[in-house]
Amino acid sequence: MKPTRQWLEVKNLTADERTLLTNITFGGAWQIQKSKTKKQENLRVRAQVIHQLITGRGSFYNAEENGWTSPRLVAIRNAEIIGILDLESVRLHCPLLIEDCTFSSGISLRESQSRTIRIHRCSLEYVNANQLQAHGDFELHNVAIRDSLLLHEATISGNVSIEGEFEKSTHSSSIDCTRMEVNGDAQIIPKSSEQVKLTGANIRGALSVYGGYRGPEAFEAPNLEVGLDALFGYGLESRNEIKDLTIRGRLSLTGAHIHGDLDMAGKFYAEDFPGYSAIFAENIRVDGDFLGSCQTQGRLRLTGARVGSNVILSGSYDASPREDFAIWADRIRVDQNFSAGLDSERKVVTFDTEGRASLLGCWIGGDMRLSGQLTSGDDSESVALDVRNSQIEQDMELYFSADGDVMMNGVQIVGNLVLRGECGDITAERLRVGHTFFCRPKKLDHLNLAFSELRVWVIRNPEAETLRASQTVLRGCTYEAMPYLSEAGVEEWIKWLDKDPAPGFSTQPFSQLAGVYRAYGHDPEARTVLISGEVRRRKQQSWLHRAWGRVLWVTAGYGYRPLLMVAWLALIVLIGTSVTAALPRSDFIINGRIASPFNPFLYTIGSVLPIVDLGESKIVPHGAAQWVSAILVTLGWVLATAVIAAVTNILRRGD
């Protein structure tokens, strides 16, 4: 229970305090300040005297006899106020202005109702305005508060402006605006502050945050709601004012809802607090643009964020020591474009990261454009960019330079994919590109490309730059067109397929490339690709299969060269006819007599082609003719078997 107040009487007043009574005009504007005729630095007055004057309470004058009414304004200037100015639960019917004053203690406005409150250029212990209801503005300008400013659950009908220096607080926060409601704008500009809380605050206008903040939880604003724009420092777009923002600790906006743009700039350092993100905005919702032009030492965490317009990032984002992530934006959803290193007009701006940039499972309703310098930093896996399982509804353009790897597994791109830049290895298994894949990275001599199970409509590859990659995984990759196919010879493209480091062999990449060659009317090149694939497939088999494969290659080109079979048949028939013609006629017997007449050519054809009977089947060879006939029959069966096997393989594979 609050103790009963002891009211002051006239006899208890000091000379300065007695002067106040004679200068007060009831119902007018009260000027509580030093007399212009007196040469003194400050008016010394006890806080209780001001309380009794403002409220009409107490016994040093009779309110009814003096005709006391509420003043139109209370202005306190150049005063030294002794004690606590306790206005708790008081209803102030007029604005309160306090300027250039020194308080030995603080001001309590807890549960008060007031008009506008302005405290300018004052030094005081604290301001307790918890549950204050102000039907006007609340301003603290150039104040020095030694302990804390409390606006817990306060309701301000106008604007809120907080500017000054806030020393270390005995409370958890130097500035506590938890669940504060502001109908107008809010501006927070401390020169230095230990910790600020806007947890659950509701600002229906705009929010501007500048100044300096420090502590592990330097600026805590989870579940904050801002009706218009939220400006943290100066940003990418032109502003009328440019003010610095430095936060040494964590800025928390988790679960916040910004109905306008969120413009973040300045310096955010969390390296002194291991495990803390520099900017922690998990599940934040921004209805407008998210504009980030920051210098961070610690994670920028946007996991689960929802942005109704564009995301535009510039600046420098570094992970804390021994941390992997510089930007952690998994599952972010952006309704329009996501740009980093490029402004809204596609002009190049500074963007670099020191640590992994992770956008796992993100959804971008427009384009994704990334430029700048990406460094994997202390990432144990040396990954500079990770966009696995993301969906891009339009184009994805990658122009950055990175010293780490790029992970694109499972990415779905409705439009084009443009890959131009410099990076480590690129892994893009199950990548889906709805239209065209422009692939022309820089410095590919030591680059490994993994495009396993890629689905794309068109691959455009000027000057066949990707052929210089160290490794290229293309298993399962499908594409319908490759306009720059003729920029390199078929052997160069085959060498590109040979750069697959995966164990085993897959015929699919060769069949895919051959299909594109056929689509462009290059059937000889298509056959060359298919034969090369068959040669490489046979090398993976046992020695017996390899030997039989060699026979198929020599006799019929694995079935892809039918004219080779005809050539072998003609050669065998020519040699067989010549040898048979040179043998004695006595070696060819029919019905116990020497065959006459005898045609060596027809005899050779009948021997080589067992299914063909030209009337020579009744001839029985003797002596050397038996060996020649056996050789011809064997060669015929080998040639027929090889042709049938090769054609069967082709039909089974659909080549």
XYZ file of C-alpha atoms in Angstrom:
655
model
C 0.000 0.000 0.000
C 1.299 3.416 -0.941
C 1.996 5.594 2.180
C -0.129 8.683 2.799
C 1.481 11.811 1.332
C 2.429 14.592 3.752
C 1.366 17.873 2.126
C 3.548 20.961 2.364
C 2.281 24.202 3.912
C 3.215 27.763 3.038
C 5.370 28.051 6.102
C 7.458 25.135 4.867
C 8.312 26.718 1.507
C 11.676 28.152 0.575
C 12.099 31.639 -0.847
C 12.217 30.309 -4.394
C 9.117 28.237 -3.786
C 7.239 31.169 -2.240
C 8.012 33.200 -5.362
C 6.238 30.568 -7.463
C 2.962 31.088 -5.592
C 2.959 34.843 -6.245
C 3.739 34.348 -9.958
C 1.059 31.729 -10.628
C -1.963 32.902 -12.585
C -4.662 30.331 -12.162
C -6.052 29.139 -15.468
C -3.157 30.664 -17.423
C 0.150 29.313 -18.677
C 2.439 28.528 -15.752
C 6.103 29.386 -16.207
C 8.063 27.718 -13.443
C 11.531 29.139 -13.971
C 14.080 31.449 -12.407
C 13.226 35.126 -12.135
C 14.822 37.270 -14.775
C 15.736 39.857 -12.077
C 17.632 37.392 -9.928
C 21.157 36.380 -10.699
C 21.131 32.692 -9.937
C 21.902 29.701 -12.073
C 18.827 27.572 -11.398
C 15.616 27.774 -9.519
C 15.687 25.218 -6.695
C 12.316 23.733 -5.999
C 11.090 20.547 -4.409
C 9.229 18.146 -6.677
C 6.304 17.984 -4.256
C 5.699 21.717 -4.620
C 5.270 21.260 -8.365
C 3.007 18.300 -7.751
C 0.753 20.327 -5.446
C 0.690 23.285 -7.851
C -0.240 21.114 -10.866
C -2.860 19.023 -9.081
C -4.295 21.694 -6.716
C -3.762 19.347 -3.805
C -2.172 20.160 -0.482
C -2.675 22.805 2.189
C -0.278 25.670 1.373
C -3.200 27.418 -0.392
C -6.916 26.952 -0.500
C -7.888 25.996 -4.005
C -11.471 27.158 -3.669
C -10.631 30.573 -2.136
C -7.870 31.261 -4.666
C -10.071 30.232 -7.547
C -7.711 27.417 -8.582
C -8.325 26.002 -12.023
C -6.221 23.805 -14.266
C -3.553 25.760 -16.228
C -3.459 25.820 -19.999
C 0.239 24.905 -19.937
C 2.818 23.954 -17.342
C 6.339 24.913 -18.409
C 9.258 24.164 -16.111
C 12.593 25.667 -17.215
C 16.075 26.069 -15.766
C 15.106 24.478 -12.488
C 16.811 22.109 -10.113
C 14.093 19.784 -8.918
C 14.688 18.001 -5.641
C 13.076 14.604 -5.086
C 10.748 12.510 -7.195
C 8.253 14.371 -9.350
C 5.442 11.952 -8.599
C 2.517 12.352 -10.970
C 1.387 8.737 -10.714
C -2.324 8.217 -11.436
C -2.709 11.983 -11.934
C -4.933 13.417 -14.622
C -3.163 16.314 -16.328
C -5.542 18.518 -18.269
C -2.782 20.526 -19.977
C 0.492 19.949 -21.810
C 3.616 19.530 -19.682
C 6.895 21.069 -20.858
C 10.126 20.527 -18.933
C 13.289 22.131 -20.355
C 16.891 22.518 -19.183
C 16.194 21.038 -15.757
C 18.171 18.850 -13.422
C 16.413 16.219 -11.338
C 17.953 14.681 -8.263
C 15.699 11.693 -8.859
C 13.154 10.992 -11.577
C 9.623 11.472 -12.874
C 6.750 9.076 -12.344
C 3.869 9.284 -14.794
C 2.684 5.763 -14.126
C -1.016 5.235 -14.905
C -1.403 8.969 -15.533
C -3.624 10.658 -18.083
C -2.145 13.651 -19.790
C -1.934 15.839 -22.837
C 1.356 16.324 -24.667
C 4.498 15.719 -22.606
C 7.802 17.249 -23.691
C 11.023 16.802 -21.721
C 13.962 18.571 -23.390
C 17.624 18.875 -22.383
C 17.109 17.477 -18.899
C 19.176 15.237 -16.642
C 17.285 12.826 -14.443
C 17.418 9.404 -12.820
C 14.499 7.775 -14.600
C 11.144 8.300 -16.265
C 8.423 5.816 -15.328
C 5.490 6.199 -17.710
C 4.128 2.673 -17.538
C 0.460 2.540 -18.575
C 0.503 6.272 -19.314
C -2.345 7.544 -21.467
C -1.154 10.600 -23.385
C -3.686 12.388 -25.578
C -0.937 14.063 -27.562
C 2.792 13.633 -28.197
C 5.438 12.178 -25.901
C 8.884 13.714 -26.479
C 12.239 13.206 -24.813
C 14.906 15.254 -26.605
C 18.572 15.459 -25.598
C 17.865 13.940 -22.200
C 20.384 12.170 -19.986
C 18.721 9.350 -18.064
C 20.924 7.556 -15.589
C 18.688 4.536 -15.116
C 15.715 3.752 -17.362
C 12.793 4.995 -19.412
C 9.689 2.878 -18.916
C 6.710 3.069 -21.282
C 5.338 -0.387 -20.600
C 1.764 -0.658 -21.981
C 1.625 3.105 -22.490
C -0.905 4.531 -24.952
C 0.164 7.598 -26.955
C -2.406 9.253 -29.218
C 0.184 11.350 -31.027
C 3.844 10.754 -31.843
C 6.664 9.375 -29.715
C 10.180 10.777 -29.954
C 12.994 9.494 -27.737
C 16.439 11.044 -28.112
C 19.275 11.263 -25.641
C 21.741 9.250 -23.601
C 20.691 6.307 -21.493
C 23.186 4.849 -19.069
C 23.256 1.322 -17.690
C 19.930 0.391 -16.170
C 19.204 -1.432 -12.926
C 16.206 -2.832 -14.785
C 16.502 -5.296 -17.658
C 16.287 -2.482 -20.212
C 17.351 1.142 -20.511
C 14.252 1.794 -22.628
C 11.253 -0.502 -22.150
C 8.315 0.120 -24.482
C 6.797 -3.357 -24.200
C 3.253 -3.449 -25.615
C 3.254 0.297 -26.111
C 0.584 1.632 -28.482
C 1.266 4.713 -30.599
C -1.309 6.148 -32.988
C 1.280 8.302 -34.738
C 4.956 7.885 -35.579
C 7.717 6.702 -33.259
C 11.337 7.847 -33.388
C 14.038 6.335 -31.173
C 17.482 7.948 -31.335
C 19.608 7.265 -28.246
C 23.244 8.320 -28.362
C 23.892 5.213 -26.305
C 21.596 2.711 -24.663
C 22.127 -0.539 -22.818
C 19.008 -2.284 -24.101
C 15.734 -1.326 -25.771
C 12.507 -3.321 -25.718
C 9.578 -2.857 -28.087
C 8.181 -6.333 -27.536
C 4.620 -6.478 -28.815
C 4.504 -2.721 -29.426
C 1.931 -1.390 -31.899
C 2.957 1.703 -33.850
C 0.282 2.715 -36.320
C 2.476 5.241 -38.078
C 6.145 4.947 -39.102
C 9.052 3.786 -36.949
C 12.521 5.355 -37.195
C 15.440 3.920 -35.248
C 18.903 5.499 -35.162
C 21.653 5.948 -32.610
C 23.691 3.442 -30.612
C 22.661 0.302 -28.752
C 24.694 -2.273 -26.869
C 24.227 -5.530 -24.984
C 23.536 -9.162 -25.904
C 19.870 -8.280 -26.530
C 20.500 -4.716 -27.603
C 17.206 -4.091 -29.418
C 14.364 -6.510 -28.736
C 11.177 -6.028 -30.751
C 9.553 -9.439 -31.254
C 5.930 -9.293 -32.403
C 6.297 -5.575 -33.145
C 3.627 -4.138 -35.455
C 4.248 -1.022 -37.543
C 1.453 0.474 -39.631
C 3.680 2.243 -42.152
C 7.431 2.017 -42.889
C 10.071 0.888 -40.409
C 13.432 2.581 -40.912
C 16.515 1.301 -39.117
C 19.241 3.748 -40.158
C 19.403 5.062 -43.710
C 18.796 2.707 -46.591
C 19.059 2.129 -50.314
C 16.405 4.642 -51.303
C 16.920 8.398 -51.017
C 15.959 9.858 -47.635
C 15.598 13.416 -46.436
C 17.792 12.665 -43.439
C 20.766 10.360 -43.051
C 21.467 9.193 -39.506
C 23.778 6.452 -38.286
C 22.692 3.300 -36.527
C 25.053 1.022 -34.592
C 23.824 -1.985 -32.665
C 26.421 -3.976 -30.728
C 24.396 -7.026 -29.881
C 21.245 -8.545 -31.314
C 18.423 -6.795 -33.142
C 15.359 -9.023 -32.753
C 12.317 -8.594 -34.990
C 11.047 -12.153 -34.843
C 7.350 -12.372 -35.590
C 7.131 -8.642 -36.353
C 4.645 -7.279 -38.904
C 5.620 -4.224 -40.961
C 2.715 -2.988 -43.086
C 4.983 -0.781 -45.234
C 8.669 -1.065 -46.176
C 11.390 -2.332 -43.851
C 14.537 -0.330 -44.557
C 17.561 -1.609 -42.648
C 20.986 0.008 -42.746
C 23.814 0.764 -40.414
C 26.143 -1.456 -38.444
C 25.080 -4.588 -36.587
C 27.766 -6.358 -34.552
C 27.164 -9.525 -32.544
C 30.672 -11.004 -32.594
C 31.086 -10.445 -28.840
C 28.052 -12.612 -28.106
C 28.581 -16.162 -29.448
C 25.416 -17.824 -30.687
C 23.561 -14.538 -31.217
C 22.426 -13.328 -34.624
C 23.218 -9.729 -35.513
C 19.710 -9.398 -37.004
C 17.161 -11.960 -35.854
C 13.981 -11.578 -37.921
C 12.561 -15.085 -38.011
C 8.964 -15.279 -39.300
C 8.854 -11.520 -39.872
C 6.163 -10.232 -42.234
C 6.828 -7.197 -44.430
C 3.988 -6.085 -46.697
C 6.216 -3.756 -48.738
C 9.906 -3.949 -49.669
C 12.692 -5.308 -47.513
C 15.682 -3.053 -48.167
C 18.902 -4.128 -46.493
C 22.076 -2.063 -46.749
C 23.923 -3.338 -43.723
C 27.317 -4.034 -42.297
C 26.957 -7.049 -40.035
C 29.225 -9.144 -37.885
C 26.918 -12.029 -37.152
C 24.032 -13.742 -38.903
C 21.255 -11.977 -40.789
C 18.464 -14.429 -39.969
C 15.269 -14.243 -42.036
C 14.074 -17.838 -41.753
C 10.386 -18.135 -42.522
C 10.097 -14.447 -43.436
C 7.296 -13.217 -45.713
C 7.881 -10.171 -47.940
C 4.976 -8.802 -49.956
C 7.083 -6.938 -52.491
C 10.859 -7.016 -53.171
C 13.975 -7.937 -51.232
C 16.990 -5.793 -52.143
C 20.253 -6.452 -50.284
C 23.538 -4.591 -50.395
C 26.399 -4.044 -47.991
C 28.624 -6.481 -46.118
C 27.388 -9.522 -44.196
C 29.918 -11.484 -42.142
C 29.371 -14.500 -39.935
C 30.567 -14.392 -36.357
C 33.820 -16.246 -35.593
C 33.303 -20.009 -35.669
C 29.850 -19.553 -37.192
C 28.814 -20.915 -40.599
C 26.042 -18.568 -41.726
C 26.292 -14.955 -42.852
C 22.729 -14.891 -44.273
C 20.224 -17.444 -43.071
C 16.942 -17.029 -44.951
C 15.586 -20.559 -45.257
C 11.915 -20.780 -46.283
C 11.701 -17.056 -47.027
C 8.742 -16.157 -49.251
C 9.044 -13.106 -51.507
C 6.078 -12.152 -53.669
C 8.147 -10.229 -56.211
C 11.933 -10.091 -56.788
C 14.902 -11.061 -54.629
C 18.063 -9.082 -55.485
C 21.478 -8.968 -53.859
C 24.217 -6.770 -55.307
C 21.775 -5.150 -57.756
C 19.407 -2.304 -56.939
C 15.828 -1.881 -58.170
C 17.148 -0.459 -61.460
C 19.549 -3.413 -61.902
C 22.565 -1.235 -61.199
C 25.474 -2.963 -59.469
C 25.861 -2.112 -55.773
C 28.280 -3.448 -53.177
C 27.342 -6.843 -51.763
C 29.649 -9.316 -50.090
C 29.341 -12.094 -47.559
C 31.822 -13.834 -45.291
C 30.053 -17.100 -44.537
C 27.309 -19.213 -46.077
C 24.270 -17.548 -47.647
C 21.448 -20.045 -47.122
C 18.041 -19.779 -48.819
C 16.872 -23.370 -48.474
C 13.318 -23.965 -49.608
C 12.609 -20.337 -50.463
C 9.811 -19.184 -52.791
C 10.389 -16.168 -55.057
C 7.389 -14.892 -56.997
C 9.539 -12.943 -59.476
C 13.240 -13.004 -60.356
C 16.194 -13.948 -58.180
C 19.304 -11.918 -59.037
C 22.569 -12.375 -57.151
C 25.764 -10.423 -57.748
C 28.755 -9.386 -55.663
C 31.366 -11.368 -53.728
C 30.408 -14.463 -51.731
C 32.923 -16.105 -49.408
C 32.316 -19.341 -47.536
C 34.316 -18.095 -44.531
C 34.576 -20.640 -41.693
C 31.875 -22.855 -43.204
C 32.978 -26.433 -42.557
C 31.530 -27.532 -45.921
C 32.950 -24.563 -47.912
C 29.504 -23.654 -49.231
C 29.078 -20.033 -50.335
C 25.439 -20.257 -51.529
C 22.791 -22.843 -50.722
C 19.402 -22.539 -52.504
C 18.371 -26.183 -52.490
C 14.686 -27.045 -52.987
C 13.797 -23.437 -53.799
C 11.211 -22.322 -56.340
C 11.707 -19.305 -58.614
C 8.582 -18.289 -60.534
C 10.518 -16.294 -63.146
C 14.266 -16.047 -63.900
C 17.287 -16.869 -61.756
C 20.422 -14.868 -62.582
C 23.730 -15.610 -60.851
C 26.523 -13.118 -61.568
C 28.482 -13.323 -58.311
C 32.042 -14.414 -57.605
C 32.390 -16.972 -54.828
C 35.283 -18.876 -53.329
C 32.993 -21.666 -52.144
C 30.538 -24.120 -53.654
C 26.996 -23.496 -54.865
C 24.219 -25.949 -53.948
C 21.153 -25.911 -56.242
C 19.709 -29.389 -55.762
C 15.987 -29.592 -56.365
C 15.600 -25.964 -57.501
C 12.536 -25.257 -59.665
C 12.876 -22.320 -62.093
C 9.878 -21.443 -64.246
C 11.805 -19.039 -66.498
C 15.481 -18.828 -67.429
C 18.630 -19.736 -65.502
C 21.629 -17.483 -66.144
C 24.904 -18.737 -64.697
C 27.722 -16.249 -65.189
C 30.348 -15.685 -62.585
C 33.044 -17.444 -60.656
C 32.625 -20.007 -57.917
C 33.716 -23.382 -56.629
C 31.769 -26.501 -57.518
C 28.137 -26.281 -58.634
C 25.796 -29.076 -57.564
C 22.400 -28.900 -59.250
C 20.882 -32.360 -59.071
C 17.170 -32.498 -59.973
C 17.319 -28.891 -61.174
C 14.289 -27.873 -63.259
C 14.511 -24.976 -65.710
C 11.302 -24.118 -67.532
C 12.886 -22.316 -70.462
C 16.536 -21.536 -71.189
C 19.747 -22.334 -69.333
C 22.448 -19.750 -70.121
C 25.679 -21.271 -68.817
C 28.895 -19.311 -69.120
C 30.810 -19.266 -65.830
C 34.272 -17.740 -65.473
C 37.452 -19.669 -64.589
C 36.109 -23.153 -65.132
C 39.440 -24.947 -65.286
C 39.038 -26.242 -61.732
C 35.230 -26.227 -61.571
C 33.110 -29.310 -61.011
C 29.551 -29.174 -62.388
C 26.901 -31.602 -61.172
C 23.700 -31.311 -63.242
C 22.348 -34.783 -62.530
C 18.676 -35.151 -63.520
C 18.542 -31.604 -64.866
C 15.324 -30.741 -66.720
C 15.584 -27.800 -69.095
C 14.038 -26.743 -72.393
C 17.006 -24.966 -74.010
C 20.713 -24.864 -73.117
C 22.554 -21.825 -74.461
C 26.290 -22.077 -74.102
C 28.177 -19.321 -76.007
C 31.660 -20.409 -77.031
C 31.104 -23.733 -75.239
C 32.692 -22.352 -72.063
C 31.407 -25.171 -69.875
C 33.488 -27.684 -71.832
C 36.523 -26.503 -69.831
C 35.069 -27.591 -66.495
C 37.136 -30.133 -64.575
C 34.157 -32.381 -63.841
C 30.594 -32.370 -65.139
C 27.863 -34.677 -63.836
C 24.983 -34.836 -66.334
C 23.257 -38.117 -65.469
C 19.529 -37.745 -65.929
C 19.941 -34.312 -67.514
C 17.370 -33.636 -70.241
C 17.123 -30.689 -72.607
C 15.253 -30.054 -75.823
C 17.573 -27.683 -77.652
C 21.121 -26.364 -77.658
C 21.450 -23.505 -80.178
C 25.218 -23.181 -79.734
C 25.860 -26.879 -80.320
C 28.006 -26.189 -83.399
C 30.358 -23.902 -81.423
C 32.334 -27.024 -80.529
C 32.992 -30.262 -82.396
C 31.290 -33.495 -81.479
C 34.502 -34.830 -79.950
C 34.637 -31.850 -77.582
C 31.098 -32.502 -76.412
C 31.950 -36.183 -75.882
C 34.925 -35.145 -73.759
C 32.519 -32.966 -71.753
C 30.385 -36.048 -71.034
C 33.510 -37.979 -70.087
C 34.139 -35.550 -67.194
C 31.508 -37.300 -65.089
C 33.426 -38.482 -61.971
C 30.650 -40.753 -60.704
C 31.411 -44.509 -60.622
C 29.796 -46.765 -63.170
C 28.391 -45.738 -66.508
C 25.110 -44.229 -67.718
C 24.051 -44.161 -71.363
C 21.471 -41.418 -70.760
C 23.785 -38.384 -71.222
C 25.002 -39.802 -74.552
C 21.469 -40.601 -75.738
C 20.343 -37.105 -74.722
C 23.143 -35.393 -76.645
C 22.549 -37.623 -79.685
C 18.853 -36.777 -79.592
C 19.664 -33.046 -79.747
C 22.035 -33.638 -82.669
C 19.265 -35.485 -84.509
C 16.818 -32.675 -83.750
C 19.171 -30.323 -85.577
C 19.560 -32.780 -88.495
C 23.112 -33.870 -87.626
C 22.675 -37.630 -87.912
C 26.388 -38.491 -88.391
C 27.301 -36.620 -85.195
C 24.431 -38.341 -83.391
C 25.783 -41.765 -84.433
C 29.269 -40.753 -83.278
C 27.921 -39.849 -79.841
C 25.961 -43.104 -79.533
C 28.936 -45.209 -80.601
C 31.137 -43.395 -78.082
C 28.620 -44.181 -75.372
C 28.549 -47.845 -76.359
C 32.358 -48.014 -76.307
C 32.426 -46.579 -72.778
C 29.670 -48.921 -71.638
C 31.567 -51.961 -72.871
C 34.668 -50.886 -70.943
C 32.743 -51.403 -67.706
C 31.992 -55.072 -68.512
C 33.953 -58.339 -68.113
C 36.733 -59.330 -70.510
C 34.435 -61.783 -72.318
C 31.791 -59.117 -72.873
C 34.463 -56.666 -73.933
C 35.773 -59.195 -76.505
C 32.301 -59.728 -77.908
C 31.763 -55.987 -77.892
C 34.913 -55.596 -79.931
C 33.450 -57.954 -82.505
C 30.240 -55.923 -82.615
C 32.231 -52.715 -83.020
C 34.383 -54.116 -85.834
C 31.592 -55.786 -87.735
C 28.638 -53.383 -87.418
C 29.719 -50.371 -85.372
C 27.411 -51.605 -82.590
C 24.610 -51.521 -85.159
C 24.924 -47.801 -85.805
C 26.940 -48.325 -89.054
C 24.985 -50.700 -91.338
C 27.222 -49.914 -94.306
C 30.144 -51.391 -92.352
C 28.321 -54.736 -92.306
C 27.824 -54.524 -96.058
C 31.518 -53.738 -96.484
C 32.527 -56.748 -94.390
C 30.128 -58.971 -96.367
C 31.525 -57.730 -99.651
C 35.097 -58.265 -98.454
C 34.401 -61.794 -97.241
C 32.605 -62.661 -100.501
C 35.445 -61.194 -102.574
C 38.145 -63.075 -100.721
C 36.076 -66.258 -100.539
C 35.373 -66.139 -104.280
C 39.045 -65.613 -105.081
C 40.190 -68.474 -102.848
C 37.470 -70.819 -104.046
C 38.297 -70.070 -107.672
C 41.925 -70.966 -107.062
C 41.121 -74.409 -105.606
C 41.077 -77.539 -107.852
C 37.695 -78.381 -109.254
C 38.159 -81.902 -107.991
C 37.620 -80.620 -104.438
C 33.982 -79.815 -105.230
C 31.904 -83.008 -105.715
C 28.205 -83.351 -106.491
C 26.526 -86.763 -106.726
C 29.954 -88.484 -106.851
C 31.149 -86.379 -109.749
C 33.117 -83.193 -110.111
C 30.760 -80.232 -109.929
C 30.361 -78.796 -113.382
C 29.620 -76.128 -114.129
C 30.926 -74.546 -110.897
C 30.433 -70.836 -109.914
C 32.833 -69.742 -107.111
C 30.892 -66.521 -106.433
C 27.529 -68.234 -105.915
C 29.204 -70.936 -103.835
C 30.773 -68.281 -101.572
C 27.455 -66.412 -101.198
C 25.695 -69.627 -100.242
C 28.355 -70.440 -97.660
C 28.478 -66.984 -96.054
C 24.707 -66.518 -96.014
C 23.369 -69.832 -94.680
C 19.765 -68.836 -95.165
C 20.352 -68.243 -98.893
C 20.259 -71.256 -101.262
C 21.489 -70.495 -104.771
C 21.641 -74.175 -105.905
C 25.150 -74.744 -104.605
C 24.100 -76.444 -101.362
C 24.402 -79.938 -102.977
C 28.106 -79.456 -103.598
C 30.236 -81.389 -101.108
C 33.725 -79.906 -100.561
C 36.760 -82.183 -100.162
C 40.336 -81.529 -99.172
C 41.296 -77.879 -98.812
C 37.837 -76.819 -99.962
C 36.424 -78.239 -96.735
C 38.503 -75.785 -94.646
C 37.626 -72.849 -96.879
C 33.939 -73.707 -96.736
C 34.040 -74.056 -92.927
C 35.723 -70.675 -92.567
C 33.182 -69.003 -94.842
C 30.248 -70.508 -92.960
C 31.739 -69.462 -89.595
C 32.373 -65.919 -90.767
C 28.835 -65.769 -92.096
C 27.313 -66.840 -88.791
C 29.550 -64.477 -86.788
C 28.613 -61.590 -89.040
C 24.901 -62.431 -88.877
C 24.970 -62.879 -85.085
C 26.808 -59.590 -84.578
C 24.347 -57.722 -86.762
C 21.330 -59.263 -85.013
C 22.793 -58.511 -81.551
C 23.627 -54.925 -82.450
C 20.222 -54.250 -83.968
C 18.509 -55.856 -80.956
C 20.443 -53.574 -78.570
C 19.458 -50.532 -80.592
C 15.789 -51.504 -80.591
C 15.843 -52.229 -76.864
C 17.408 -48.836 -76.015
C 15.199 -46.953 -78.457
C 18.172 -45.393 -80.256
